[in-house]
Short mmCIF file of C-alpha atoms in Angstrom, two decimals:
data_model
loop_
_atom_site.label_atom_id
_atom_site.label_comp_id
_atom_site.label_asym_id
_atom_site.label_seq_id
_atom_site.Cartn_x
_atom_site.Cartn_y
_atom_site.Cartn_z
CA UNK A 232 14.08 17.99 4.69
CA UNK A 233 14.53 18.54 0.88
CA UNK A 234 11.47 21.54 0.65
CA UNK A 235 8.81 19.33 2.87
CA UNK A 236 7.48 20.37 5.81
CA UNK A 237 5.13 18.58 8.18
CA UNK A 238 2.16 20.24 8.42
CA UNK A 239 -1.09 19.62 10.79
CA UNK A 240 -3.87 22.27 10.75
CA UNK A 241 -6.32 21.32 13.81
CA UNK A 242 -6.94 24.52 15.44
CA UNK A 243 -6.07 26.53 12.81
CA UNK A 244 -8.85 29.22 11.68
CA UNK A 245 -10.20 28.63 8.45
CA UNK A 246 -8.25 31.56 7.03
CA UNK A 247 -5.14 29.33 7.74
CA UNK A 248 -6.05 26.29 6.21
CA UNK A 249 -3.58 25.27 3.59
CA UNK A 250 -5.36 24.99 0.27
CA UNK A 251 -4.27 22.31 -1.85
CA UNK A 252 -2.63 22.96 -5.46
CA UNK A 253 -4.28 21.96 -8.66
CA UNK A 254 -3.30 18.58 -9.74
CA UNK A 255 -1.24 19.68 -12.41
CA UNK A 256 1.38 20.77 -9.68
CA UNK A 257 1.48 17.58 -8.67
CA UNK A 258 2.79 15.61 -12.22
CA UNK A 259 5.58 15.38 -11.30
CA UNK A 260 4.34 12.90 -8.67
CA UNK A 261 2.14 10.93 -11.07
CA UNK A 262 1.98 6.82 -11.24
CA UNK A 263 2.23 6.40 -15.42
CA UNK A 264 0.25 3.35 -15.90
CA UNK A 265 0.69 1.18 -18.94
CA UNK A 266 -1.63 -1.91 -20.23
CA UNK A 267 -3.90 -3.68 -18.44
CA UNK A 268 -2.76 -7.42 -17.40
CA UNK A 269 -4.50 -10.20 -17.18
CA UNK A 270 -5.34 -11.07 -13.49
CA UNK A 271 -4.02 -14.32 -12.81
CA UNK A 272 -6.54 -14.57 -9.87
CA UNK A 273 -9.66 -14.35 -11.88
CA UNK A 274 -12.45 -16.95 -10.16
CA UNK A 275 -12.65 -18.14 -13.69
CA UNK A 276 -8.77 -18.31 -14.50
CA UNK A 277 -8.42 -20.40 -11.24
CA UNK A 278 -11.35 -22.42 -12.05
CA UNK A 279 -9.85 -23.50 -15.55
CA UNK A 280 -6.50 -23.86 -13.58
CA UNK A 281 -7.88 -26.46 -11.76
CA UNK A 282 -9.60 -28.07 -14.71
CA UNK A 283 -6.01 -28.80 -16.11
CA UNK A 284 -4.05 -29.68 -13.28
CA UNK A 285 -7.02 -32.51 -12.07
CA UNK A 286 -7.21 -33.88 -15.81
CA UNK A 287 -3.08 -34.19 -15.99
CA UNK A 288 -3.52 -36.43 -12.86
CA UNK A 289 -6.21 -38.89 -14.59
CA UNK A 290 -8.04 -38.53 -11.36
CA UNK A 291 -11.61 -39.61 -12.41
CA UNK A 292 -13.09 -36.85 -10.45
CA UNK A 293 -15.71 -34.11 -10.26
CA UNK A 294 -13.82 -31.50 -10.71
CA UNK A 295 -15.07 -28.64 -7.69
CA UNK A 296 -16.31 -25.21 -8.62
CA UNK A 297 -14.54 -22.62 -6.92
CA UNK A 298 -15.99 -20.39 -4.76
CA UNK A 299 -14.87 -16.80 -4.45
CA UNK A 300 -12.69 -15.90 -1.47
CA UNK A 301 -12.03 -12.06 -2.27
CA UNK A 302 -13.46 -9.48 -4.02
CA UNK A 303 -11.36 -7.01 -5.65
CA UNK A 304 -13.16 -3.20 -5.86
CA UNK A 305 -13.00 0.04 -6.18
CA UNK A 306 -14.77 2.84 -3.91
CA UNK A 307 -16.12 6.22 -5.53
CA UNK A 308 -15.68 8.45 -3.02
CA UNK A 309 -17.91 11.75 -3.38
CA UNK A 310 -17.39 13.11 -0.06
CA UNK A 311 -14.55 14.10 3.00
CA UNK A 312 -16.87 11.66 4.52
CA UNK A 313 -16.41 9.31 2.63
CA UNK A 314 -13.01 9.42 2.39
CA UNK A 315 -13.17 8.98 6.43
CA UNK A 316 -15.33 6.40 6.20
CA UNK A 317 -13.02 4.53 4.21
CA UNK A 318 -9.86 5.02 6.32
CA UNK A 319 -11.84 3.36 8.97
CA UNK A 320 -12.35 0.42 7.26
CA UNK A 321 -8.90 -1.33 8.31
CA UNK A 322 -8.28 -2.48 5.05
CA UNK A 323 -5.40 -1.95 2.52
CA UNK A 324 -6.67 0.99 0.24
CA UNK A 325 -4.55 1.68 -3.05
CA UNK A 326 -4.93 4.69 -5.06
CA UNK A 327 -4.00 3.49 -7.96
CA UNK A 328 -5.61 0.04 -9.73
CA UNK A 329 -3.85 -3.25 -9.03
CA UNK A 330 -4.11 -5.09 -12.20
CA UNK A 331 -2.27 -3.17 -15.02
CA UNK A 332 1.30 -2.61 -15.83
CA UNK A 333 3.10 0.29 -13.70
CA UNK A 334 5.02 2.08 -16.66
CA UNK A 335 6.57 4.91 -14.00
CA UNK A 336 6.24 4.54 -10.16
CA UNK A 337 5.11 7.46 -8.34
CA UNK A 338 2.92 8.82 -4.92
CA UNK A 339 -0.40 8.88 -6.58
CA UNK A 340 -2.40 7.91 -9.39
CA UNK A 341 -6.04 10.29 -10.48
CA UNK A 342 -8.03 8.99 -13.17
CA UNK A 343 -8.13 10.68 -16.52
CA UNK A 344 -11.92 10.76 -16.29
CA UNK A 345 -11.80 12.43 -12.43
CA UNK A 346 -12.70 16.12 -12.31
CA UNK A 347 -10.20 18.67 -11.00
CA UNK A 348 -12.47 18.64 -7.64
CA UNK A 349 -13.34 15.00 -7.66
CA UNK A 350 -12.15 12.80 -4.87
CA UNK A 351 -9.88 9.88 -6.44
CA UNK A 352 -11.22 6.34 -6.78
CA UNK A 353 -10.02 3.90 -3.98
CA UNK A 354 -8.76 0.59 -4.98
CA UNK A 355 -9.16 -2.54 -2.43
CA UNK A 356 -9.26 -6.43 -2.08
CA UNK A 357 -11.55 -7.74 0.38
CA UNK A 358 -13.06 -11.03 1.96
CA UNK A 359 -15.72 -12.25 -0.06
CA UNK A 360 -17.87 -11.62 2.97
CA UNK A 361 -17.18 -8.21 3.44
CA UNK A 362 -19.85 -5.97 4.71
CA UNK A 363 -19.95 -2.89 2.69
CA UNK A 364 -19.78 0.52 4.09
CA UNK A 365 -22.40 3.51 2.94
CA UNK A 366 -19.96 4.36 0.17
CA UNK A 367 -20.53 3.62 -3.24
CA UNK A 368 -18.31 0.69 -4.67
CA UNK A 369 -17.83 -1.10 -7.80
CA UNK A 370 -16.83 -5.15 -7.73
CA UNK A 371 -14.41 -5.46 -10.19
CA UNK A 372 -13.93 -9.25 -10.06
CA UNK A 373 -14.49 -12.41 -7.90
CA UNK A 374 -11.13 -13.95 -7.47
CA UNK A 375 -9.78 -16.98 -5.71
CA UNK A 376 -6.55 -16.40 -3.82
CA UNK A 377 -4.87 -20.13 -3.25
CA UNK A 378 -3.90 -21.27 0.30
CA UNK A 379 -0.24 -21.82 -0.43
CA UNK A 380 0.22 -24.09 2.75
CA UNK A 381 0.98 -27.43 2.54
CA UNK A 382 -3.22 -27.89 2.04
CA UNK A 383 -4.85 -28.90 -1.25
CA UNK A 384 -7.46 -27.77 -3.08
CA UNK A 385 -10.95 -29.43 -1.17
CA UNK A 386 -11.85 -32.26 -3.38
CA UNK A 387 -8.57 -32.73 -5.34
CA UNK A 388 -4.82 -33.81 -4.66
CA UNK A 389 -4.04 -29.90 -6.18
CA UNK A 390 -1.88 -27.69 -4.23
CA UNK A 391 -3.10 -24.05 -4.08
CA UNK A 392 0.68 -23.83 -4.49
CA UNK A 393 0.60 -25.71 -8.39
CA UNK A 394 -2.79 -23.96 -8.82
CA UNK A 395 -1.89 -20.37 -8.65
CA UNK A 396 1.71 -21.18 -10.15
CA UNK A 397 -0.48 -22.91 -13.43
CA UNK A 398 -2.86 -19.57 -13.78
CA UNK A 399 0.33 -17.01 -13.38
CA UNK A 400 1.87 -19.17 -16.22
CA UNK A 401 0.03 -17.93 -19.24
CA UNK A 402 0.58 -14.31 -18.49
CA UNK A 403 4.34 -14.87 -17.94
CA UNK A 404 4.21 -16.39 -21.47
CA UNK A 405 2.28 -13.76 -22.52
CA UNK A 406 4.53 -11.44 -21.35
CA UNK A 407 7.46 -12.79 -23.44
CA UNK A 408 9.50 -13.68 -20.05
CA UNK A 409 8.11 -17.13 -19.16
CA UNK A 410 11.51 -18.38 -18.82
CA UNK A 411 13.05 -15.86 -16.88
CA UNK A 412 10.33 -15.19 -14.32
CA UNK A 413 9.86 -19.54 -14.36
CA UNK A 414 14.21 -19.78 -13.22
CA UNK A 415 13.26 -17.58 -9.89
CA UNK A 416 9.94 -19.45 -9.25
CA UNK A 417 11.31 -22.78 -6.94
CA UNK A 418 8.51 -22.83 -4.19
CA UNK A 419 7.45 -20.90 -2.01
CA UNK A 420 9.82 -18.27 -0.27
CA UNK A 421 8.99 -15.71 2.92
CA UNK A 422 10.82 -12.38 1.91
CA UNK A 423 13.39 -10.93 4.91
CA UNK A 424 15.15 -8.05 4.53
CA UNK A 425 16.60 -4.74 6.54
CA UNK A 426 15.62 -1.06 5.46
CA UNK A 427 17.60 1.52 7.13
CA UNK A 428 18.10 5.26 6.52
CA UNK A 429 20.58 7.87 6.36
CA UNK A 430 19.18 10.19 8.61
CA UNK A 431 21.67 12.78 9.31
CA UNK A 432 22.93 12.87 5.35
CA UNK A 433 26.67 12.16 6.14
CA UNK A 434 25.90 8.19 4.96
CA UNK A 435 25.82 7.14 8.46
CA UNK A 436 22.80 5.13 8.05
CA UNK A 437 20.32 3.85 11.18
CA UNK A 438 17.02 1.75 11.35
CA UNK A 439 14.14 2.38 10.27
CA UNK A 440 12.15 2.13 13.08
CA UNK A 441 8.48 0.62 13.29
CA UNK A 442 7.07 1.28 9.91
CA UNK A 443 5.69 -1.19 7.33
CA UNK A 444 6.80 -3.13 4.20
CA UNK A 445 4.67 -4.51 2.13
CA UNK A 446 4.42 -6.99 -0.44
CA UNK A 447 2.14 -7.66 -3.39
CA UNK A 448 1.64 -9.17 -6.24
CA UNK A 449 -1.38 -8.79 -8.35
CA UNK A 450 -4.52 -8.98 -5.89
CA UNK A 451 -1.89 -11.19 -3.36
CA UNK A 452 -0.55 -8.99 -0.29
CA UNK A 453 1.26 -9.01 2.80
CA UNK A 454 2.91 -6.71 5.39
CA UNK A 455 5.54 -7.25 7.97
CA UNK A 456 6.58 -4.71 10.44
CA UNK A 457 10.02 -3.37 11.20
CA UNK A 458 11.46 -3.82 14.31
CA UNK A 459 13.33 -1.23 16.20
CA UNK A 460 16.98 -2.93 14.72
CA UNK A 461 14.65 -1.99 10.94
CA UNK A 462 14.49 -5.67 10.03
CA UNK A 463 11.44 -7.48 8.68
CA UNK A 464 10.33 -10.96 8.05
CA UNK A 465 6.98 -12.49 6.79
CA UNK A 466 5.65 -15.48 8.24
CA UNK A 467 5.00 -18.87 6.48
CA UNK A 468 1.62 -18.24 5.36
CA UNK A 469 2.69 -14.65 3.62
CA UNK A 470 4.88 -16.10 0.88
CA UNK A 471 4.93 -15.55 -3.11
CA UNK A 472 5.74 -17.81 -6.02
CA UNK A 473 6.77 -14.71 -8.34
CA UNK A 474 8.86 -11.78 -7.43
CA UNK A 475 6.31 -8.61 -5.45
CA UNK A 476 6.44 -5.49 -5.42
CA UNK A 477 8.01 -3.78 -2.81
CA UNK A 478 6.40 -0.57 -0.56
CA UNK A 479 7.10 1.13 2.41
CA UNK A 480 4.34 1.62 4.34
CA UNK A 481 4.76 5.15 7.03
CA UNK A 482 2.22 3.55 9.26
CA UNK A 483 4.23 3.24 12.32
CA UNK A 484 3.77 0.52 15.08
CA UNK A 485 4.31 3.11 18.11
CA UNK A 486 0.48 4.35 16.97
CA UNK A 487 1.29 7.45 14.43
CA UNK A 488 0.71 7.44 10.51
CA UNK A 489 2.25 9.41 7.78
CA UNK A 490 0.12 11.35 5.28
CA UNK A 491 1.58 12.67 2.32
CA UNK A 492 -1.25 12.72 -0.52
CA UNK A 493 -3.29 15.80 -0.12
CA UNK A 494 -5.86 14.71 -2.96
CA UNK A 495 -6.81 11.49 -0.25
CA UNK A 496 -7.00 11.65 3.13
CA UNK A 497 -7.67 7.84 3.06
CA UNK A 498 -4.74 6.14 2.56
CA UNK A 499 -1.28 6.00 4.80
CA UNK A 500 2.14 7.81 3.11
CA UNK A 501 3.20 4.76 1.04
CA UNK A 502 6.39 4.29 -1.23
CA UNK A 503 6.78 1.96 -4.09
CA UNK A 504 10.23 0.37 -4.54
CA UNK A 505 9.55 -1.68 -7.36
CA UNK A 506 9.34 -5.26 -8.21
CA UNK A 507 12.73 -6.93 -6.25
CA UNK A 508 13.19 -10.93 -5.36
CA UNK A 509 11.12 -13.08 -3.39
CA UNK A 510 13.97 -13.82 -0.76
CA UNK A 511 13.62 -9.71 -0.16
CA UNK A 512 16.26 -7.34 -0.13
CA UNK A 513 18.00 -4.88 2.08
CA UNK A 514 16.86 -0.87 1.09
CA UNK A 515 19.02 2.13 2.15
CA UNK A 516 17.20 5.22 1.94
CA UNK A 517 19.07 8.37 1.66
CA UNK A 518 19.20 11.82 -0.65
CA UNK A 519 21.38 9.90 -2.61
CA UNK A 520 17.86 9.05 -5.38
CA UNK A 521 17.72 11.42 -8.05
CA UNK A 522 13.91 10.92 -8.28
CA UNK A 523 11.16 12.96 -6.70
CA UNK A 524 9.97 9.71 -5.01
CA UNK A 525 13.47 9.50 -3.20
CA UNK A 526 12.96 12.83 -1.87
CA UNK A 527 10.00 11.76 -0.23
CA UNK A 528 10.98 9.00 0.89
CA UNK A 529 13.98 9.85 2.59
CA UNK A 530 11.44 13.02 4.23
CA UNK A 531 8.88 10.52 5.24
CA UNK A 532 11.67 8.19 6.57
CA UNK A 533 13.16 11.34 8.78
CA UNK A 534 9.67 12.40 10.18
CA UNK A 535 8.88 8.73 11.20
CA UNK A 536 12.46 8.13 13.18
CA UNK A 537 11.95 11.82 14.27
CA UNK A 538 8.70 10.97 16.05
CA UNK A 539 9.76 7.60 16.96
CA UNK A 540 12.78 9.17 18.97
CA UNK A 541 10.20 11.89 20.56
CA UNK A 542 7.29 9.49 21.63
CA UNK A 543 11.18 6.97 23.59
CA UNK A 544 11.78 10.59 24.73
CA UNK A 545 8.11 11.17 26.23
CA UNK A 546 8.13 8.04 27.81
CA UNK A 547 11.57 8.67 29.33
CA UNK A 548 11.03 12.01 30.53
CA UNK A 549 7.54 11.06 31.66
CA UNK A 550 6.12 13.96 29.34
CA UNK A 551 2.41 14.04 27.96
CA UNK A 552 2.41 11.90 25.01
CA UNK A 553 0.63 13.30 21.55
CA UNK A 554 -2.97 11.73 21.36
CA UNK A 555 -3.10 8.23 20.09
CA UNK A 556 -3.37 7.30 16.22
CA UNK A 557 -1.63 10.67 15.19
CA UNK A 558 -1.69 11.69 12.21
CA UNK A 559 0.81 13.61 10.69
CA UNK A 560 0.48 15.08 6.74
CA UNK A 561 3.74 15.91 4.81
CA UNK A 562 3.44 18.63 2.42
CA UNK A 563 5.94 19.51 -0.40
CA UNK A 564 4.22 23.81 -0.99
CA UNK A 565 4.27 24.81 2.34
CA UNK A 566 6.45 27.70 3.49
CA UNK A 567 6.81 26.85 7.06
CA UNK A 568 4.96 23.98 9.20
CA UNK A 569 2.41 24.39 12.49
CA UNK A 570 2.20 22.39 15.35
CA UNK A 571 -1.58 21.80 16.14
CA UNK A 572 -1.34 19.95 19.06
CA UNK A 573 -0.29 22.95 21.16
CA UNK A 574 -3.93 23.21 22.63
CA UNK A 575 -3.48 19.53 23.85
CA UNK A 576 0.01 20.17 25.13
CA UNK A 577 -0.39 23.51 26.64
CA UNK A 578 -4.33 23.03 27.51
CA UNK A 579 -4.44 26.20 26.02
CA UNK A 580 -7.99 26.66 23.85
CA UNK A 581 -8.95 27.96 20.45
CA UNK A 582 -9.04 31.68 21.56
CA UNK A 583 -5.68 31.86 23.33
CA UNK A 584 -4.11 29.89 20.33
CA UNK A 585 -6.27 32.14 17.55
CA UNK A 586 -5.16 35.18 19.68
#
């Protein structure tokens, strides 16, 4: 599968554990950030928002302060512990930071100021009640995220619909393409879409079965799951007024994940497919890419039908299952791959396997 092998190293003596490159091997993999945006979803950008949209009604009102609904932060991992710690969470972690201009997509993103041994920072938007774990964290900002149901704004006749669509409009001005990104905002709309994947490289192309797409904009995200046929809809309350970006997400219904980035154990194999429409779109994933991120995504897309095909087979042929919530890591600089589980299969133990 284009060079990358699928590696897991439980039971493996220490001698055999794979030892990650330096970071410079890995440019080629890089996210290229460019300037930092203004987030549309600032507590205070809301807040004045508001302010105009109840004036331009001549509602004689108080107008309501605001109050926080999620918290956007970022974790400073110093430890494999923490890193654990944070996959636990549940939440959507991002490895690179949410509010600046992507200049050149790619699988992850290290900050200049990191060491060469330093684990990366961990990006993440949570409730504004979330209970921290023991891991040191950063707030970034208080933001409001708008309800964009049918419900206004407690206190006022506003929308959260016209209330986040007034504080995206001065950075869409900003930006130079007000008018252009204003023609494709009409209302709300739910993306749908189908992702499938050409499998056996002949452009025969089948479903991608069971993974994740995701959707985000700014601090704003959502994720729909495929179904077995590879289609995927969001529901009513997951929508967008601007066009998201697009990811697929390797963490696979059936109870498996996909980890590709060796420098964080924390977060799920993810690919970025850039900005597309807020209807959605249909993605074929093949060889086809010239990009390094195509290669991996077509490899990630292989393992995860692969092991979706094995786990119908298991239940068919009433074999032994792999444990639950397996993890699998994809790794581009390995020779050859291991299969770990063979203890749990076999019930062999560590000195028949070592021996």
């Amino acid at each position: 599968i284009s060079a990358i092998e699928v590696i897991a190293v439980v039971g493996c003596s220490k001698s055999q554990d794979p030892q990650p490159q330096a970071r410079s091997s890995y440019s080629e993999y890089t996210i290229e950030l460019g300037e930092r945006l203004n987030n549309p979803y600032l507590l205070e950008t809301m807040q004045a928002a508001l302010e105009e949209l109840v004036s331009e009604t001549g509602a004689q009102i108080q107008v309501p302060e605001l109050a926080a609904t999620h918290l956007y932060v970022r974790f400073l991992p110093k430890t494999k512990e923490d890193m654990e710690t944070l996959w636990n969470l549940g939440e959507e972690l991002y490895l690179y930071p949410l509010d600046y201009e992507i200049k050149q997509w790619g699988l992850y993103y290290m900050d200049p100021s990191l060491g060469e041994d330093d684990y990366p920072y961990v990006y993440a938007v949570v409730p504004a009640d979330f209970v921290f774990p023991r891991v040191q964290y950063e707030v970034l900002a208080k933001c409001y995220i708008p309800d964009l149901s049918d419900s206004t704004v407690e206190g006022t006749s506003v929308s959260g619909y016209d209330l986040e669509l007034r504080a995206f409009e001065p950075l869409l001005r900003n930006q130079g393409t007000n008018s252009k990104a204003m023609d494709r905002v009409g209302g709300t709309v739910c993306p749908k879409g189908c992702v499938m994947v050409d499998t056996a490289g002949q452009g025969k192309f089948a479903p991608l079965r069971g993974a994740r797409v995701r959707c985000r904009t700014f601090l704003r995200e959502a994720e729909a799951v495929l179904s077995d046929e590879g289609a995927y809809s969001f529901n009513e309350d997951e929508c967008f007024i601007v066009e998201p970006t697009y990811s697929i997400v390797y963490t696979n219904k059936k109870g498996f994940s996909l980890w590709y980035n060796l420098l964080a154990g924390a977060v799920d194999a993810s690919v970025d497919v850039d900005r597309r429409s807020m209807e959605g779109f249909d993605v074929k994933i093949s060889l086809a890419g010239n990009s390094q991120a195509d290669s991996v995504n077509f490899a990630l897309a292989a393992i995860n039908n692969s092991i979706c095909d094995y786990l119908d087979t298991c239940k068919a042929e009433s074999i032994l299952p792999p444990p639950a919530d397996l993890k699998v890591w994809v790794m581009s600089f390995m020779g050859s791959s291991s299969a770990s589980m063979i203890r749990r299969v076999a019930g062999l133990g560590e000195e028949e396997i070592k021996g």
